[in-house]
Coordinates of C-alpha atoms and ligand atoms in Angstrom, one line a residue:
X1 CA 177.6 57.7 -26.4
X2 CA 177.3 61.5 -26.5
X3 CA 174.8 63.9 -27.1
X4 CA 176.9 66.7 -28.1
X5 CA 173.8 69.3 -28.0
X6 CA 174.6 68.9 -24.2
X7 CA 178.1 67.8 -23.7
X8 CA 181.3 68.9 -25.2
X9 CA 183.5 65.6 -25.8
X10 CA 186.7 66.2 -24.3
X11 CA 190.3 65.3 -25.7
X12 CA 192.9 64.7 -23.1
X13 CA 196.4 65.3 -23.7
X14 CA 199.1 64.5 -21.3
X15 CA 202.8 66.8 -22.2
X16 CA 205.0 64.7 -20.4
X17 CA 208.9 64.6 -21.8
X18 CA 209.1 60.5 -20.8
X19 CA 205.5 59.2 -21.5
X20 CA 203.6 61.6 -23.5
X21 CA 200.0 60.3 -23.8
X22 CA 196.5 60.7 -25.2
X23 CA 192.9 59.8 -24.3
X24 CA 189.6 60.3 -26.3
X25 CA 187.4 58.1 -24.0
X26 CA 188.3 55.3 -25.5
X27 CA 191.8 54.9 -27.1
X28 CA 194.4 55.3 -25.2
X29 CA 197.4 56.2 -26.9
X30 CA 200.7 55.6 -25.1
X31 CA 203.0 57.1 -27.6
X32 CA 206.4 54.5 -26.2
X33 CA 204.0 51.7 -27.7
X34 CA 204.8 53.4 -31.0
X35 CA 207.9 55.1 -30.9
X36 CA 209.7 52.1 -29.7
X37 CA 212.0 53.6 -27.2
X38 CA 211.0 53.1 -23.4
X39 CA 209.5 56.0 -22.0
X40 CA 210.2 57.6 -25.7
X41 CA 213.7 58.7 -25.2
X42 CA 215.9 57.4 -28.5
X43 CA 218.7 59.1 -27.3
X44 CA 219.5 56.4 -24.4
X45 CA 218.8 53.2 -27.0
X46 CA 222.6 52.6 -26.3
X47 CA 222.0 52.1 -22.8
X48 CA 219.0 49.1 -23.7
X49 CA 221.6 47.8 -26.0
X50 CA 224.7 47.7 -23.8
X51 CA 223.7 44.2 -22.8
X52 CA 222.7 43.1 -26.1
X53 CA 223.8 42.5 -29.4
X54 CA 220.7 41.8 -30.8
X55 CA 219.3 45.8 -30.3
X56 CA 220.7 48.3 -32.4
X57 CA 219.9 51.5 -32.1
X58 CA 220.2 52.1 -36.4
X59 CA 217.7 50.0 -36.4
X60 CA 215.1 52.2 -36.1
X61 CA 214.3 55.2 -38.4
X62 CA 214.4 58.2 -36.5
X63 CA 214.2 60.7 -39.0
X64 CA 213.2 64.5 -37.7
X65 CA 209.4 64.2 -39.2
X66 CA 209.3 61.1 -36.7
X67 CA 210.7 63.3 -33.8
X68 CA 208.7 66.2 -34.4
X69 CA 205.8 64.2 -33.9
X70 CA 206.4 62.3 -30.7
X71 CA 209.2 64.5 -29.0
X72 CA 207.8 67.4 -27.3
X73 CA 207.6 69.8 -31.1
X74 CA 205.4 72.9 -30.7
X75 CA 203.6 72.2 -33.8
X76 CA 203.0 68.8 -32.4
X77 CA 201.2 70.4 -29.3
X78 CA 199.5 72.8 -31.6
X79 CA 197.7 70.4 -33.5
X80 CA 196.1 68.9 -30.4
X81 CA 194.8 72.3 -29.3
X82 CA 193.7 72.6 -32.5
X83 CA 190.9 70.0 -31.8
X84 CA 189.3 72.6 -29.4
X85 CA 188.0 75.5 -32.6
X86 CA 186.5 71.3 -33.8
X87 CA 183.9 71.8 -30.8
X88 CA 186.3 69.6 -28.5
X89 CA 187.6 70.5 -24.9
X90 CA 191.0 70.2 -24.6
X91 CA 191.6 68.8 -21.5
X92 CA 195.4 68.6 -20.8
X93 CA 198.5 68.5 -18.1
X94 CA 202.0 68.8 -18.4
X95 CA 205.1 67.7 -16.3
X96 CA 207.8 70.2 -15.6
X97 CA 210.0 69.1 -18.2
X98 CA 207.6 68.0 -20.6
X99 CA 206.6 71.3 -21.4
X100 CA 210.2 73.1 -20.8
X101 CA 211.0 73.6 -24.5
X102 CA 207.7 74.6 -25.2
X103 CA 206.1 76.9 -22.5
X104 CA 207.3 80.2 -23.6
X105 CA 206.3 79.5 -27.1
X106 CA 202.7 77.8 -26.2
X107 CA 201.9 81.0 -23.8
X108 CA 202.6 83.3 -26.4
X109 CA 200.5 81.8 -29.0
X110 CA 197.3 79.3 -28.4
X111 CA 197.4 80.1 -24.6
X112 CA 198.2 83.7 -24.7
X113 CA 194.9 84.1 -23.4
X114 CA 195.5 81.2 -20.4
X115 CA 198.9 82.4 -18.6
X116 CA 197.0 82.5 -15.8
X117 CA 197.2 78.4 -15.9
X118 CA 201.1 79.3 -14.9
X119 CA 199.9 80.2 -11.7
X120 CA 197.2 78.0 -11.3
X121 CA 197.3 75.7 -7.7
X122 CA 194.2 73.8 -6.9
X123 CA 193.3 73.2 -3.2
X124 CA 190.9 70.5 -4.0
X125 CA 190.6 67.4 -5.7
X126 CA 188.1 68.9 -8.5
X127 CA 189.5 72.1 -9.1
X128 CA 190.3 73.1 -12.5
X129 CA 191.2 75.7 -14.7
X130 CA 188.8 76.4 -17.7
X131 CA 188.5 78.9 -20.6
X132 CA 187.3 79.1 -24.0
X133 CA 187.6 75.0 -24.6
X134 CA 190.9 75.0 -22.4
X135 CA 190.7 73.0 -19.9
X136 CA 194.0 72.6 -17.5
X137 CA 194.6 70.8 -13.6
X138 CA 197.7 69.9 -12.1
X139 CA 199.6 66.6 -12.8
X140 CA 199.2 65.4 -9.6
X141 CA 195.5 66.0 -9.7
X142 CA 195.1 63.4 -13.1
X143 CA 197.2 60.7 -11.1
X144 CA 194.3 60.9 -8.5
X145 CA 191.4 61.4 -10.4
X146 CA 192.6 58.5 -12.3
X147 CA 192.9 56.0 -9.3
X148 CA 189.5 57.7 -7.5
X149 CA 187.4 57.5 -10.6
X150 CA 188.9 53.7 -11.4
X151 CA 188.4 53.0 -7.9
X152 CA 184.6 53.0 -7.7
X153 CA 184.9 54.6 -4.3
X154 CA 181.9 56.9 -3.4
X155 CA 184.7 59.0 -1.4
X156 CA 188.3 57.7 -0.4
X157 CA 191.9 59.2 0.8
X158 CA 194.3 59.5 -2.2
X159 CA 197.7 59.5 -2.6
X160 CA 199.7 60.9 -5.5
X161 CA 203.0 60.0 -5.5
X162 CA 205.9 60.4 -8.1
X163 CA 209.3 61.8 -8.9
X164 CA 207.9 64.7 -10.1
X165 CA 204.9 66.7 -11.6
X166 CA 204.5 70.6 -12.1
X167 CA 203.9 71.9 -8.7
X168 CA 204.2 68.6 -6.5
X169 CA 205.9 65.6 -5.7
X170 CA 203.6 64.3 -3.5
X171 CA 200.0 65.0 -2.3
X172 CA 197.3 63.4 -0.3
X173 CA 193.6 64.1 -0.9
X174 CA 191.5 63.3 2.5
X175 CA 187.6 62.4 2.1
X176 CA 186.6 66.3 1.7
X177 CA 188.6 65.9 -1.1
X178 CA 191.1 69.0 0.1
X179 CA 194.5 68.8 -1.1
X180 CA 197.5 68.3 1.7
X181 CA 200.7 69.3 0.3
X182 CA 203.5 66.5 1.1
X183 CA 206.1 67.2 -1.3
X184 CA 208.6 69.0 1.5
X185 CA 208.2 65.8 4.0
X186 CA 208.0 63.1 0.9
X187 CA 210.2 63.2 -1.8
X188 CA 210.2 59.7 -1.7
X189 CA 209.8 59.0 -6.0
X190 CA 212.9 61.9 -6.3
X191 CA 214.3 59.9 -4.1
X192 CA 213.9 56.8 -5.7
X193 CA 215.0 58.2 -9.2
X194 CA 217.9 59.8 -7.6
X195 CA 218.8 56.3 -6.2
X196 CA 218.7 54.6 -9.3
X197 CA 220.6 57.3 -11.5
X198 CA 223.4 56.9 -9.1
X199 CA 223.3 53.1 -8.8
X200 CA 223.6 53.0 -12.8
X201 CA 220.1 52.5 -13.9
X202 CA 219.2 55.4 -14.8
X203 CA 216.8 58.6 -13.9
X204 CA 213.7 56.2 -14.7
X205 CA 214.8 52.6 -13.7
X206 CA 213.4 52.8 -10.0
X207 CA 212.0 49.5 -10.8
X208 CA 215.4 47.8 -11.3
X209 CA 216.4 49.0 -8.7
X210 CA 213.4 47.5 -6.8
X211 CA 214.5 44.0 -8.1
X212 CA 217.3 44.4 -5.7
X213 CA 215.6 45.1 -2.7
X214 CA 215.3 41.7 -2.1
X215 CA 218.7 40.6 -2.2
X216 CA 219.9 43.3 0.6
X217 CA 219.4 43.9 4.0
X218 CA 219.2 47.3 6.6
X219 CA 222.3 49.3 6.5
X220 CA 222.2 52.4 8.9
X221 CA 224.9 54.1 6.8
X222 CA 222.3 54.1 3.8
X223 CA 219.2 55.3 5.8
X224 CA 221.1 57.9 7.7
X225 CA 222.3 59.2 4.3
X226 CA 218.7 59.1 3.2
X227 CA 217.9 61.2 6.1
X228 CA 220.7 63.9 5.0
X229 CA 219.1 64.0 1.6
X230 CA 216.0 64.8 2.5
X231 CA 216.7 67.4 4.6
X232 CA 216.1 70.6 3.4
X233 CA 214.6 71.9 0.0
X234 CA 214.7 69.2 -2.5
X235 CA 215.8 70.7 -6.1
X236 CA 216.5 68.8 -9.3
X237 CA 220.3 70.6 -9.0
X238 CA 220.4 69.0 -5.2
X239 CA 221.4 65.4 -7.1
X240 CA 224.7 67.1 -8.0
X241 CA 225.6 67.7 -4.1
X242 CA 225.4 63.5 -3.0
X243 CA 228.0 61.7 -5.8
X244 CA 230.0 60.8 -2.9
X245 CA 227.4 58.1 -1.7
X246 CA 229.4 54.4 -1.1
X247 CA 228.1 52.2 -3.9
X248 CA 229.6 49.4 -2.8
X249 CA 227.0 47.1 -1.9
X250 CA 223.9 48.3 -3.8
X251 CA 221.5 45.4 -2.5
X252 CA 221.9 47.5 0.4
X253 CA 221.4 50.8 -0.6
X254 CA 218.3 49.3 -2.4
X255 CA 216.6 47.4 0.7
X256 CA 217.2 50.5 2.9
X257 CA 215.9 52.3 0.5
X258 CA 212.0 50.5 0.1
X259 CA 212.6 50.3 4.5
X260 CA 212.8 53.9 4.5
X261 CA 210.0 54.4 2.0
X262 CA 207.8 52.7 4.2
X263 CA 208.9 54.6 7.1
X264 CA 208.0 57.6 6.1
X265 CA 205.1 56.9 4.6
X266 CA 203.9 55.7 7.9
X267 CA 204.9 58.9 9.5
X268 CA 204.0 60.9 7.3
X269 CA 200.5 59.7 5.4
X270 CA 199.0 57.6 8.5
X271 CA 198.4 60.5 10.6
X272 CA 195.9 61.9 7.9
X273 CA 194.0 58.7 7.6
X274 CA 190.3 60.4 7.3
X275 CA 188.9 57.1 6.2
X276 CA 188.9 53.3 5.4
X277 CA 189.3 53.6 1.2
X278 CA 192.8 54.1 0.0
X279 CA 193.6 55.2 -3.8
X280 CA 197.6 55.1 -5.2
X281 CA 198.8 56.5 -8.1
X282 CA 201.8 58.0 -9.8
X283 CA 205.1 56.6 -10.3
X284 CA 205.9 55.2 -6.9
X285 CA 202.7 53.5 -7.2
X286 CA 204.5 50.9 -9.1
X287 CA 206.3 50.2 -5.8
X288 CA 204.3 46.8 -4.8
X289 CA 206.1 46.3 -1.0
X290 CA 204.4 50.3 -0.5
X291 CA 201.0 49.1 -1.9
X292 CA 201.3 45.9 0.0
X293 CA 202.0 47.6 3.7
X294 CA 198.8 50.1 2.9
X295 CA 196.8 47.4 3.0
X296 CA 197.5 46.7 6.6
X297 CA 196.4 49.7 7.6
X298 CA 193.6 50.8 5.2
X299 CA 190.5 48.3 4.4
X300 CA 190.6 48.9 0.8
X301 CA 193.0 50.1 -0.8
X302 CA 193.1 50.2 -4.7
X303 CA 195.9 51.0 -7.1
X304 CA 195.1 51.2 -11.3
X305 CA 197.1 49.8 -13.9
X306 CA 198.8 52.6 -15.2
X307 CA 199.6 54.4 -12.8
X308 CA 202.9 56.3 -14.0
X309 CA 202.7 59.2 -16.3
X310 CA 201.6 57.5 -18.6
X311 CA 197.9 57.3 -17.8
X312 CA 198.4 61.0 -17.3
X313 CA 195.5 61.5 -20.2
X314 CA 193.1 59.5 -18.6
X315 CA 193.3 61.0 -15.3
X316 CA 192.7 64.2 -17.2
X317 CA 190.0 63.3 -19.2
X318 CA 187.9 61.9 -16.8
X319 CA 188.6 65.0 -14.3
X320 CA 187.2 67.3 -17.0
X321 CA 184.3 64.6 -18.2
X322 CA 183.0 64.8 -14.2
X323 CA 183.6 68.2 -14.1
X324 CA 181.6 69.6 -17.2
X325 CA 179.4 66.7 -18.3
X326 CA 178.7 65.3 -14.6
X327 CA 179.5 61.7 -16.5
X328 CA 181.6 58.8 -14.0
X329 CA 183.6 57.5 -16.8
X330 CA 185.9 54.6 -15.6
X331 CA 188.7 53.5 -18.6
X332 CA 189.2 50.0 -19.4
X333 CA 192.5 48.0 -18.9
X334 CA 192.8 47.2 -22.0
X335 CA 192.1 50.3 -24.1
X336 CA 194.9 50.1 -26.8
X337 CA 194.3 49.7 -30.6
X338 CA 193.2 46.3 -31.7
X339 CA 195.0 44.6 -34.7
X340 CA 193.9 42.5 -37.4
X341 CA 196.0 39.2 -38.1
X342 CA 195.1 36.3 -40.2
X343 CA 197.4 33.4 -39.3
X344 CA 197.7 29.9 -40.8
X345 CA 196.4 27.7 -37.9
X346 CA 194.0 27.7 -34.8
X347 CA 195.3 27.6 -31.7
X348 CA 194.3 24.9 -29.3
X349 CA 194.5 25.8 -25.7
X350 CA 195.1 22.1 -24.3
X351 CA 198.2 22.3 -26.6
X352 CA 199.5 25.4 -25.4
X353 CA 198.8 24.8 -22.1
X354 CA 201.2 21.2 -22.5
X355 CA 203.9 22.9 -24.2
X356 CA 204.4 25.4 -21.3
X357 CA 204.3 22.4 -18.7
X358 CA 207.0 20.8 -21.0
X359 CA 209.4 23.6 -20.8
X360 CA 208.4 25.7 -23.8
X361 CA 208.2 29.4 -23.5
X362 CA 205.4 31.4 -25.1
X363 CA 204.4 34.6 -26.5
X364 CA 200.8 35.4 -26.2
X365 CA 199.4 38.2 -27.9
X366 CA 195.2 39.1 -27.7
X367 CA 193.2 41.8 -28.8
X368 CA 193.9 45.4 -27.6
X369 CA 196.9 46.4 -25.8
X370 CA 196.9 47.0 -21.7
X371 CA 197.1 50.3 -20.2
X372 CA 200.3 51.0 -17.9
X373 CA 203.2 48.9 -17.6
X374 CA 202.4 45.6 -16.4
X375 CA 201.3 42.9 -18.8
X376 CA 198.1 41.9 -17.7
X377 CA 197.3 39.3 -20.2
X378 CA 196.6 40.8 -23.7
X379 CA 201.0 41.0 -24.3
X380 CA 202.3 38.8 -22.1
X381 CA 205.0 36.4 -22.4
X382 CA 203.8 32.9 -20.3
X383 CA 205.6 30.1 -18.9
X384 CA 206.0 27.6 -16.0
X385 CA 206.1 28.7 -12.7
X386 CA 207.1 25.2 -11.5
X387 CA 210.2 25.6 -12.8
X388 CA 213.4 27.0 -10.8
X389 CA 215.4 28.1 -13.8
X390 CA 212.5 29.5 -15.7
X391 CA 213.8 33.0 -14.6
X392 CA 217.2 32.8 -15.6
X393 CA 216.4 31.5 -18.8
X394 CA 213.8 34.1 -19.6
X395 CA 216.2 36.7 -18.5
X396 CA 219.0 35.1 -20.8
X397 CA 217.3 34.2 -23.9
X398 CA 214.3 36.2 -24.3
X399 CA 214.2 39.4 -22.1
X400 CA 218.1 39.9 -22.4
X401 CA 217.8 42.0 -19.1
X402 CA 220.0 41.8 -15.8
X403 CA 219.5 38.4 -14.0
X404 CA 218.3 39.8 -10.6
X405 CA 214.8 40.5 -12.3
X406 CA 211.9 39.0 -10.9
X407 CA 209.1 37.7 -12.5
X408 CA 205.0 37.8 -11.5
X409 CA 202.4 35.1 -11.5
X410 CA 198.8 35.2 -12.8
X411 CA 196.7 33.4 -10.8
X412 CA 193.0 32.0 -10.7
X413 CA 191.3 34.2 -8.8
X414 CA 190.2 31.9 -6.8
X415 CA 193.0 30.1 -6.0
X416 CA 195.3 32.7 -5.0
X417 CA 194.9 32.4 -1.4
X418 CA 196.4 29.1 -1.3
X419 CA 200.1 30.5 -2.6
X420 CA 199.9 34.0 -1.4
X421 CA 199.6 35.7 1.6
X422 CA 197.6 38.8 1.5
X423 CA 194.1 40.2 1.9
X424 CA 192.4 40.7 -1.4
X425 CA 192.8 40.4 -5.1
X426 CA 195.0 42.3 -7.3
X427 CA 193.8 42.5 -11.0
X428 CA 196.4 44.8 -11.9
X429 CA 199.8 43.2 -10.7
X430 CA 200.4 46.7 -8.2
X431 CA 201.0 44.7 -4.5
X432 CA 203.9 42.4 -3.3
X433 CA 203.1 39.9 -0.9
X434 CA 204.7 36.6 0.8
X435 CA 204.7 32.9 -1.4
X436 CA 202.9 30.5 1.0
X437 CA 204.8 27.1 0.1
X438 CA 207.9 25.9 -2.4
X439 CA 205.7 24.6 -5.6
X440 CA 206.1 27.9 -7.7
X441 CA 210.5 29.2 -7.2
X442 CA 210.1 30.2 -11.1
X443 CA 208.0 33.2 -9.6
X444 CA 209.0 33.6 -6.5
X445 CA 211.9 36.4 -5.8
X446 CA 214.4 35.3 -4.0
X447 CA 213.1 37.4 -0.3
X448 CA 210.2 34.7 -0.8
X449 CA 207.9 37.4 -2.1
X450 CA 205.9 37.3 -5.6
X451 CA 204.0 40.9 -7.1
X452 CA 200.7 38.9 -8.1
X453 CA 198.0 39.7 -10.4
X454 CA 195.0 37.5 -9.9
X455 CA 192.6 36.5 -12.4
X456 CA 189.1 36.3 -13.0
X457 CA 186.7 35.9 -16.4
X458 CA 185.1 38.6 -16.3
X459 CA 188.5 40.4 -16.1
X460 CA 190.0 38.5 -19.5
X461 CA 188.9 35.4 -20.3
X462 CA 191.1 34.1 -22.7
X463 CA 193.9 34.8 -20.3
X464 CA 191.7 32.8 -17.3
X465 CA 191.3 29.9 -20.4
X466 CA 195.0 29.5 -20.8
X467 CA 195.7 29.7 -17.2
X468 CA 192.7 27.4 -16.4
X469 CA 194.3 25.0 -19.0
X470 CA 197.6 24.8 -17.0
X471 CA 195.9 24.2 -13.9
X472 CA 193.7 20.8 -15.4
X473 CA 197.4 19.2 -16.7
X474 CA 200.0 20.4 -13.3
X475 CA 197.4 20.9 -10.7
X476 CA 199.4 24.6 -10.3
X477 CA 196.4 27.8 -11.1
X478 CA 198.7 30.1 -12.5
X479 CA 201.9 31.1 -15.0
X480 CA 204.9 32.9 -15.1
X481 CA 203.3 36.5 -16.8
X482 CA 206.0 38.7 -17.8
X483 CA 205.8 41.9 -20.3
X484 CA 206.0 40.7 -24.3
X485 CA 209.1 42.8 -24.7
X486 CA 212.6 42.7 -25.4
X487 CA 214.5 45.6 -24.3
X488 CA 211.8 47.5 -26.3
X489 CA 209.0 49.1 -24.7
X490 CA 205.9 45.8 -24.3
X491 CA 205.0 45.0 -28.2
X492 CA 202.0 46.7 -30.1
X493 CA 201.1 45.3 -32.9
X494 CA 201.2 41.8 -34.3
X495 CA 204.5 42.3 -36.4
X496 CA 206.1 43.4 -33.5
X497 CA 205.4 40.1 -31.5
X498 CA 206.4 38.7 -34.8
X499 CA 209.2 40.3 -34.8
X500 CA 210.4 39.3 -30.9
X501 CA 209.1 35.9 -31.5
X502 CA 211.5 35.6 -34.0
X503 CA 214.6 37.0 -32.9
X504 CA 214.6 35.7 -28.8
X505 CA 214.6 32.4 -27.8
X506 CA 210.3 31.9 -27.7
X507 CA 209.2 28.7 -28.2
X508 CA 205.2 29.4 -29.6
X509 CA 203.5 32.6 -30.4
X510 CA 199.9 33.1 -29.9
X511 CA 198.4 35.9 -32.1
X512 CA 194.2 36.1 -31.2
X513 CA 192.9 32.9 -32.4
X514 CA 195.9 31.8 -34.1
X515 CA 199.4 29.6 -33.3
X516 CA 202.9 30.2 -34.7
X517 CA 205.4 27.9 -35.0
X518 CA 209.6 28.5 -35.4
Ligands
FE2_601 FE1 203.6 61.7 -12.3

C-alpha cells in the first residue's frame, strides 16, 4: 500500500489518561478493549460493580507489568517514539491529563528537542507541528480531521466538541478551514461531565445521564444555574465552587441540561454557518438530540463512529498521512483485530432470526471489532424490538445496568423511514430522532424517541442478513442492537463473548459462522 522510497508510514498515537489509543492505518487499537476497565481506569471497578455481584474487581490481574503498559508509564510512551529512529513518523496528541505524569519527563528526554510543541496553537485546520519524525497537532484538531476526512466532504464546517483537550474545549473550523476558538462561550462537554459527576455517575458517564433526559422536563432553576456556571473562566478547580446544586429531581437537571445544550449551540455555532456540510466530533458528539437538531439547520451533517477520545489516533494519523504523503485515507468502522474461533455447529440465520421473535436474547459476535462506542453490528447483543419488556429484562439479566437505559434499533436501510422521523440515514448510531407509530416500545425511550443506526449491505452484511431474517418471519425491519458488554468495556475477543454468554442471562451466541448453545 506504500512505497516507502516516497512516503514515510506514519504511527499515530493518542496519550489520553481515559482512552489511550493507536492507529497504524489499519488496526486500531483501543486499549479499554484489552485492559478491560471502561475508559481504562481499574481504579473505579468498584463503582461498575456496586450494582453487581457478578463483577469483581479481583477478578482481573492487574499486576504493575500490566499497568506500566496501558496506564500512562513513560517507558510505555518511549517505546512508541521509538518507532520513529524505525523510519516511522510518529504522529501523536495528548489530552491534558493524559500526558500530566509524563510531560516533564518526555520534554527532557525524546522531545528535548520539540518543547516548542508546548507552545504550539494551530490557527488552521491543517496546521501541524513537525520535526525530525515528530509529528504533533492539537487534540481538537484529530477530533476534526477525523470527522472531515470520514466525511467525504470536499470542504465542510466542523465542530470539535468535548469535555476537554489540551488547549480547547470547543472549536469550529469554517470552509477556509480557519480555526474559531469557542471554548470561553461553550463549555458545553465540561459541562456535561461536571453534571454527571455531581448527579453520581461519574466524570465520564454523560451518557447516563443522557438516559435521563427523557424522563424530565424544563426547570428554570436548573438552566439559570447553568447560566451561573458558565459565567466566567471555566477551570477544572471551578467544579469545587457549585456542590450546593439541588439534586433533588435529576430528570430535571438532565432535560434542562440537553435544552440548554441546544440553546447555545444555536447561539453560538449558527451564526458561523459558512456552509451547507456539517462534521461532529469529540465527546459531546455522542450526544444524539445535538446531532439530531444540526440536521435542521445544516443539509448534511455527518458524525463518525468514534467520535470520543478514543479515535484520537485516527484523527491523528490521517492529519499527518494528508499532510506529508498528500494520501485521503478514510478508516473503516470496523478496524479492530479479527479472531479465529472454531465452534461445533453452523449457524443458521432462519433459526436465529425465530429464536429472537420467540423471546430469546442473543449475543452476536463477527469478525473485527467496531471503532468507537456504539455496537454497530460486529458485537452486538440482538433481540426483539416488539417486545415492551425487552428493555427491562436486558437491563436486569444481561447488562446489569440502571433501568432508565435506553436501547437502539438497527434498521433496514430502506425501511427506516417508515418508523423514524428524520432526514437521512445514520450508519453509525450518532442522531436521536422521533418513533413514527407503537409497533417497536422495546426500542423506543420513553420521550418517544429512538438513537437509530440504519443498515445497508454494503455497510455489514451479515448484520443486514440477520436483520433481514427478522423482517421475512414479524414483518418488523430491524432489532433491538445493544453493546455486547456487561459492565465491562464491549467484548474483544471470542472468549470474552464466551465468557459474558455464560455468566448473564443470553439465550444464543453467535461467534462468525458458528452457534452456541447454554
Ligand atoms: Fe476529546
Amino acid at each position: 500500500m506504500y512505497n516507502h522510497k516516497v512516503f514515510k508510514r506514519p504511527f499515530a498515537v493518542a496519550l489520553n489518561l481515559h482512552d489511550h489509543n493507536t492507529y497504524d492505518g489499519r488496526f486500531h487499537d483501543q486499549r479499554e478493549r484489552h485492559t478491560r476497565f471502561k475508559h481504562n481506569l481499574p481504579y473505579r471497578a468498584e463503582a461498575y460493580a456496586h450494582q453487581s455481584d457478578i463483577l469483581n474487581p479481583g477478578d482481573y490481574r492487574l499486576n504493575d507489568e500490566f499497568i506500566k503498559t496501558y496506564f500512562n508509564d513513560p517507558n510505555d510512551i518511549m517505546n512508541q517514539f521509538s518507532l520513529v529512529n524505525k523510519g516511522h513518523i510518529l504522529a501523536f496528541t495528548y489530552t491534558y491529563g493524559g500526558i500530566r505524569k509524563s510531560k516533564d519527563y518526555l520534554f527532557d528526554t525524546i522531545l528535548k528537542e520539540h518543547k516548542e510543541i508546548l507552545n504550539y496553537e494551530p490557527k488552521k485546520l491543517f496546521d501541524y507541528y513537525f520535526k525530525n519524525n515528530i509529528y504533533y497537532i492539537d487534540h481538537h484538531q484529530s477530533h476534526a480531521t477525523y470527522a472531515f476526512i470520514n466525511s467525504g466532504y470536499s470542504h465542510s464546517d466542523i465542530l470539535a466538541i468535548d469535555g476537554i483537550g489540551s488547549k480547547y474545549r470547543t472549536v469550529f473550523f469554517d470552509k477556509e478551514q480557519n480555526l474559531i476558538d469557542l471554548s470561553d462561550k461553550l463549555p458545553i462537554g465540561w459541562l456535561w461531565n461536571h453534571m454527571s459527576n455531581l448527579t453520581g455517575f461519574g466524570t465520564l458517564g454523560a451518557s447516563k445521564l443522557m438516559g435521563k433526559v427523557g424522563y424530565g422536563k424544563h426547570s428554570e432553576y436548573y438552566y439559570q444555574t447553568f447560566e451561573t456556571i458558565l459565567d466566567g473562566p471555566i477551570t477544572e478547580k471551578k467544579q469545587k465552587h457549585f456542590q450546593h446544586i439541588n439534586l433533588d429531581n435529576i430528570d430535571d437537571l438532565a432535560f434542562t441540561l440537553q435544552k440548554f445544550t441546544i440553546d447555545k449551540i444555536k447561539k453560538y455555532v449558527y451564526p458561523l454557518k459558512s456552509c451547507d456540510n456539517l462534521c461532529i466530533a469529540g465527546g459531546v458528539a455522542y450526544n444524539g438530540y445535538m446531532n439530531e437538531e444540526f440536521t435542521k439547520y445544516y443539509e448534511n451533517v455527518f458524525i463518525p463512529p468514534a467520535v470520543g477520545d478514543e479515535g484520537q489516533a485516527i484523527g491523528t494519523y490521517q492529519h499527518c498521512n494528508f499532510t506529508k504523503n498528500n494520501q485521503i485515507h478514510k478508516s473503516e468502522t470496523f478496524a479492530g483485530k479479527e479472531y479465529e474461533y472454531e465452534g461445533n455447529e453452523k449457524v443458521d440465520y432462519k433459526e436465529v432470526a425465530q429464536a429472537i421473535a420467540d423471546g430469546k436474547i442473543v449475543g452476536w459476535f463477527q469478525g473485527k471489532s467496531e471503532s468507537g462506542n456504539r455496537a454497530l453490528g460486529n458485537r452486538s447483543i440482538l433481540a426483539d424490538p416488539r417486545n415492551p419488556d425487552i428493555k427491562d429484562i436486558i437491563n436486569q439479566t444481561i447488562k446489569m445496568r440502571e433501568d432508565f437505559r435506553p436501547f437502539a434499533p438497527a434498521v433496514l436501510e430502506e425501511h427506516y423511514l417508515e418508523y423514524f422521523s428524520t432526514y437521512y440515514p445514520s450508519p453509525y448510531m450518532s442522531r436521536i430522532c422521533k418513533v413514527k407509530n407503537n409497533k417497536v416500545p422495546g426500542i423506543t425511550h420513553i420521550d418517544g424517541t429512538a438513537r437509530i443506526q440504519t443498515v445497508n449491505k454494503e455497510f455489514n452484511k451479515k448484520f443486514y442478513d440477520i436483520i433481514n431474517e427478522f423482517y421475512k418471519i414479524t414483518g418488523i425491519p430491524m432489532l433491538l442492537n445493544t453493546s455486547f458488554n456487561c459492565q465491562e468495556p464491549i467484548v474483544e475477543t471470542p472468549e470474552q463473548a464466551i465468557r459474558t454468554f455464560k455468566r448473564t442471562e443470553l439465550d444464543l451466541l453467535i461467534i462468525n459462522d458458528w452457534i452456541i448453545r447454554k
